[in-house]
CSV table of C-alpha atoms in Angstrom, one decimal:
chain,number,residue,atom,x,y,z
C,1,GLU,CA,93.3,48.9,75.7
C,2,LEU,CA,96.4,47.0,76.7
C,3,PRO,CA,99.1,45.9,74.3
C,4,ALA,CA,99.1,42.1,73.8
C,5,GLY,CA,101.2,40.4,76.5
C,6,GLN,CA,101.3,38.9,79.9
C,7,TYR,CA,100.2,40.8,83.0
C,8,LEU,CA,99.9,40.6,86.8
C,9,LEU,CA,97.1,42.5,88.5
C,10,LEU,CA,97.4,44.2,91.9
C,11,THR,CA,95.7,46.8,93.9
C,12,HIS,CA,96.9,50.0,95.5
C,13,ASN,CA,94.8,51.9,97.9
C,14,ALA,CA,95.0,54.6,100.7
C,15,LEU,CA,91.7,53.6,102.3
C,16,GLY,CA,93.0,51.2,105.0
C,17,PHE,CA,92.5,48.0,103.0
C,18,ILE,CA,95.2,45.3,102.6
C,19,ASP,CA,96.3,45.3,99.0
C,20,GLU,CA,96.4,42.1,97.0
C,21,VAL,CA,97.9,40.7,93.8
C,22,HIS,CA,95.5,38.5,92.0
C,23,ASP,CA,94.4,36.0,93.2
C,24,ASP,CA,94.1,36.5,97.0
C,25,ILE,CA,97.8,37.1,97.7
C,26,THR,CA,98.1,39.8,100.3
C,27,CYS,CA,100.4,42.7,99.7
C,28,PRO,CA,100.7,44.6,103.0
C,29,ALA,CA,102.0,48.1,102.4
C,30,SER,CA,101.9,47.3,98.7
C,31,SER,CA,104.8,44.8,99.1
C,32,CYS,CA,103.8,41.8,97.0
C,33,ASP,CA,105.3,38.4,96.3
C,34,PRO,CA,104.2,37.6,92.7
C,35,LEU,CA,105.6,34.0,92.7
C,36,ASP,CA,102.2,32.4,92.9
C,37,ALA,CA,100.2,35.3,91.2
C,38,THR,CA,97.8,34.7,88.4
C,39,THR,CA,99.3,35.6,85.0
C,40,PHE,CA,96.8,37.1,82.5
C,41,THR,CA,97.6,36.7,78.9
C,42,VAL,CA,96.1,39.5,76.8
C,43,THR,CA,95.6,39.1,73.1
C,44,ALA,CA,94.8,41.8,70.5
C,45,GLY,CA,91.1,42.5,70.5
C,46,GLY,CA,90.5,40.1,73.4
C,47,THR,CA,88.7,40.8,76.7
C,48,ILE,CA,89.4,39.0,80.0
C,49,GLY,CA,86.7,39.2,82.7
C,50,GLY,CA,86.4,37.9,86.2
C,51,ALA,CA,89.6,39.5,87.5
C,52,ASP,CA,88.0,40.3,90.8
C,53,PHE,CA,89.4,41.3,94.2
C,54,ALA,CA,87.8,41.1,97.7
C,55,LEU,CA,89.9,43.3,100.0
C,56,VAL,CA,89.8,43.1,103.8
C,57,ARG,CA,90.6,45.9,106.2
C,58,GLY,CA,94.0,46.2,107.8
C,59,GLY,CA,95.5,48.5,110.3
C,60,THR,CA,96.9,51.9,109.6
C,61,ILE,CA,99.3,54.3,111.4
C,62,SER,CA,99.5,58.0,112.0
C,63,GLY,CA,101.9,60.3,113.8
C,64,MET,CA,104.0,63.4,113.9
C,65,VAL,CA,107.7,64.3,113.6
C,66,THR,CA,108.6,67.5,115.2
C,67,ARG,CA,111.7,69.2,116.7
C,68,SER,CA,112.0,70.1,120.4
C,69,GLY,CA,109.3,72.8,121.0
C,70,GLY,CA,106.7,71.1,118.8
C,71,LEU,CA,107.5,72.8,115.4
C,72,PRO,CA,107.9,70.8,112.2
C,73,ILE,CA,111.4,70.1,111.0
C,74,THR,CA,111.8,72.2,107.8
C,75,ASP,CA,115.6,72.2,107.4
C,76,ALA,CA,116.2,68.4,107.1
C,77,ALA,CA,114.6,65.4,105.6
C,78,VAL,CA,113.3,62.9,108.1
C,79,PRO,CA,112.6,59.4,106.8
C,80,VAL,CA,110.3,57.2,109.0
C,81,GLU,CA,110.5,53.4,108.7
C,82,VAL,CA,108.0,50.9,110.0
C,83,PHE,CA,109.1,47.3,110.9
C,84,ASP,CA,107.1,44.2,111.7
C,85,ALA,CA,107.7,41.9,114.7
C,86,LEU,CA,110.4,40.0,112.8
C,87,GLY,CA,112.4,43.1,112.2
C,88,ASN,CA,111.5,43.4,108.5
C,89,ARG,CA,111.0,46.9,107.1
C,90,VAL,CA,107.5,46.9,105.7
C,91,THR,CA,107.1,50.5,104.6
C,92,ALA,CA,108.7,54.0,104.7
C,93,PRO,CA,106.0,56.7,104.7
C,94,THR,CA,106.7,60.3,103.7
C,95,VAL,CA,106.7,63.0,106.4
C,96,GLU,CA,104.7,65.9,105.2
C,97,PRO,CA,105.8,69.6,105.5
C,98,ASP,CA,103.6,70.0,108.6
C,99,GLY,CA,105.3,67.1,110.3
C,100,THR,CA,102.5,64.5,109.9
C,101,TRP,CA,103.1,61.0,108.6
C,102,ALA,CA,100.8,58.1,108.0
C,103,VAL,CA,100.5,54.6,106.6
C,104,THR,CA,97.1,54.6,104.9
C,105,THR,CA,97.2,51.3,103.0
C,106,GLY,CA,96.3,48.4,105.2
C,107,LEU,CA,98.9,46.5,107.2
C,108,LEU,CA,98.4,42.9,108.5
C,109,PRO,CA,97.3,42.7,112.1
C,110,GLY,CA,100.3,42.3,114.4
C,111,SER,CA,103.0,44.2,116.3
C,112,TYR,CA,105.1,46.9,114.7
C,113,ARG,CA,107.9,49.3,115.6
C,114,ALA,CA,109.0,52.6,114.0
C,115,VAL,CA,112.2,54.6,113.7
C,116,ALA,CA,113.0,58.1,112.4
C,117,ARG,CA,116.4,58.6,110.8
C,118,PRO,CA,116.8,62.3,109.9
C,119,PHE,CA,119.5,63.5,107.5
C,120,ALA,CA,121.9,65.7,109.5
C,121,SER,CA,121.1,68.3,112.1
C,122,TYR,CA,118.7,66.1,114.2
C,123,ALA,CA,119.2,63.0,116.3
C,124,PRO,CA,117.6,59.7,115.1
C,125,GLN,CA,115.1,57.9,117.4
C,126,VAL,CA,113.3,54.7,117.8
C,127,TYR,CA,109.7,55.0,119.0
C,128,ASN,CA,109.0,55.9,121.8
C,129,GLN,CA,111.7,58.5,122.4
C,130,ARG,CA,114.5,56.0,122.5
C,131,ALA,CA,117.9,57.5,121.4
C,132,CYS,CA,120.2,55.8,119.1
C,133,PRO,CA,123.9,55.2,120.1
C,134,GLN,CA,126.2,58.1,119.2
C,135,ASP,CA,123.2,59.7,117.4
C,136,ASP,CA,123.9,57.4,114.5
C,137,GLY,CA,120.9,56.2,112.5
C,138,ASN,CA,122.8,53.1,111.5
C,139,LEU,CA,123.1,52.0,115.2
C,140,CYS,CA,119.4,52.4,116.1
C,141,ASP,CA,118.1,49.3,118.1
C,142,VAL,CA,114.7,48.9,116.4
C,143,ALA,CA,114.0,45.7,118.4
C,144,GLY,CA,114.4,47.7,121.6
C,145,GLY,CA,111.7,50.2,120.7
C,146,ASP,CA,108.2,50.2,122.1
C,147,PRO,CA,105.8,48.1,119.9
C,148,PHE,CA,102.4,49.2,118.9
C,149,VAL,CA,99.7,46.7,117.8
C,150,LEU,CA,97.5,46.9,114.7
C,151,SER,CA,94.2,45.1,114.3
C,152,ALA,CA,91.8,45.1,111.4
C,153,GLY,CA,90.3,48.5,111.0
C,154,ASN,CA,92.4,49.9,113.8
C,155,VAL,CA,94.4,53.2,113.5
C,156,ALA,CA,97.5,53.3,115.7
C,157,SER,CA,97.6,57.1,116.2
C,158,GLY,CA,100.1,59.2,118.1
C,159,ILE,CA,103.2,57.4,116.9
C,160,ASP,CA,105.1,60.6,117.4
C,161,PHE,CA,108.8,61.6,117.3
C,162,VAL,CA,110.3,64.7,119.0
C,163,LEU,CA,113.8,65.0,117.7
C,164,PRO,CA,116.5,67.0,119.4
C,165,ARG,CA,118.8,69.1,117.3
C,166,ILE,CA,122.4,67.9,117.3
C,167,ALA,CA,124.0,70.5,114.9
C,168,ALA,CA,124.3,74.2,114.9
C,169,SER,CA,123.7,76.9,112.3
C,170,LEU,CA,125.4,80.2,111.5
C,171,ALA,CA,123.2,82.9,109.8
C,172,GLY,CA,123.4,86.6,109.1
C,173,ARG,CA,122.8,89.4,106.6
C,174,ILE,CA,125.2,91.3,104.5
C,175,THR,CA,124.3,94.9,103.5
C,176,ARG,CA,125.8,97.8,101.6
C,177,LEU,CA,127.3,100.4,103.8
C,178,ALA,CA,126.0,103.2,101.6
C,179,ASP,CA,122.3,102.6,102.0
C,180,GLY,CA,121.8,99.4,104.1
C,181,SER,CA,120.3,97.4,101.2
C,182,GLY,CA,120.8,93.7,101.0
C,183,PHE,CA,123.9,92.5,99.1
C,184,GLU,CA,123.2,89.5,96.9
C,185,GLY,CA,125.8,87.0,95.6
C,186,VAL,CA,128.3,87.4,98.4
C,187,SER,CA,130.3,84.2,99.2
C,188,VAL,CA,130.4,83.4,102.9
C,189,LEU,CA,132.9,81.0,104.3
C,190,ALA,CA,132.8,79.6,107.8
C,191,ALA,CA,136.2,78.0,108.9
C,192,ARG,CA,136.2,75.7,111.9
C,193,SER,CA,139.1,75.6,114.3
C,194,ASP,CA,140.2,72.2,112.8
C,195,GLY,CA,140.5,73.7,109.3
C,196,GLN,CA,137.3,72.4,107.8
C,197,GLN,CA,135.3,74.9,105.8
C,198,PHE,CA,131.7,75.4,105.0
C,199,GLY,CA,130.2,77.9,102.5
C,200,ALA,CA,127.0,79.8,101.6
C,201,THR,CA,126.0,82.6,99.3
C,202,THR,CA,123.7,85.5,100.1
C,203,ASP,CA,120.3,85.7,98.6
C,204,ALA,CA,118.5,88.7,97.1
C,205,SER,CA,117.9,90.2,100.6
C,206,GLY,CA,121.5,89.7,101.6
C,207,ASP,CA,120.6,86.8,104.0
C,208,TRP,CA,122.8,83.7,104.3
C,209,ARG,CA,122.7,80.6,106.4
C,210,ILE,CA,124.9,77.5,106.9
C,211,ASP,CA,123.2,74.6,108.6
C,212,ALA,CA,124.4,71.2,109.9
C,213,LEU,CA,127.5,72.5,111.6
C,214,THR,CA,129.0,70.6,114.5
C,215,PRO,CA,129.5,72.5,117.7
C,216,GLY,CA,132.8,74.3,117.8
C,217,THR,CA,134.6,77.6,117.2
C,218,TYR,CA,134.3,79.2,113.7
C,219,GLN,CA,135.6,82.2,111.9
C,220,VAL,CA,133.5,83.8,109.2
C,221,PHE,CA,134.9,85.4,106.0
C,222,ILE,CA,133.1,87.1,103.1
C,223,ALA,CA,134.1,87.8,99.5
C,224,PRO,CA,132.0,89.9,97.2
C,225,SER,CA,131.8,88.6,93.7
C,226,ALA,CA,134.2,90.1,91.1
C,227,GLY,CA,133.1,93.5,89.8
C,228,ALA,CA,130.3,93.9,92.5
C,229,GLU,CA,129.3,97.4,93.1
C,230,LEU,CA,129.9,98.0,96.8
């Protein structure tokens, strides 16, 4: 029950098949070029049949992103990007909370590379365990990474990243002297020796944490909210 108009048809699957835009134009990783696609004109009350697809299997990828020690990274987002042999980014899958990531729609057979560029706190890497200059994600040499090959129906598994932490954290708990209970809503300020400042606020348990701090010397100050019962 579509409104009258012109439409393109394309598939999207997570079953390892190469998606297509009608008719027979491949869309690896759901990236389509609709220039030569079939345009379907739908009129009120009309029905168009024969809009068929025959999908072929492609290659898929799976891996893990963890910090040193093997635990998932929970305090920073870590985008993963996959590139083809020409250096074109073909997809950017989501890293799940348990550290797993996967490309489940089919990719064309060929050679691929991958890079993880975390936001703050952790160093970026090109697969396989190749550091990026100055720990800067913009300077990663994707072409210098180890390639992995996909074929039809093949799963390139074990495309893993173990990212070292490059930033520090300060954390603590603020309690009431009278009874030791957690003190909520206290402003915490960490001042670095160069004058830059970073802040946090205690939660209901009195806990506070400031992440993504560069190594250095800090002083920590607290300021209870106005009118707080000490």
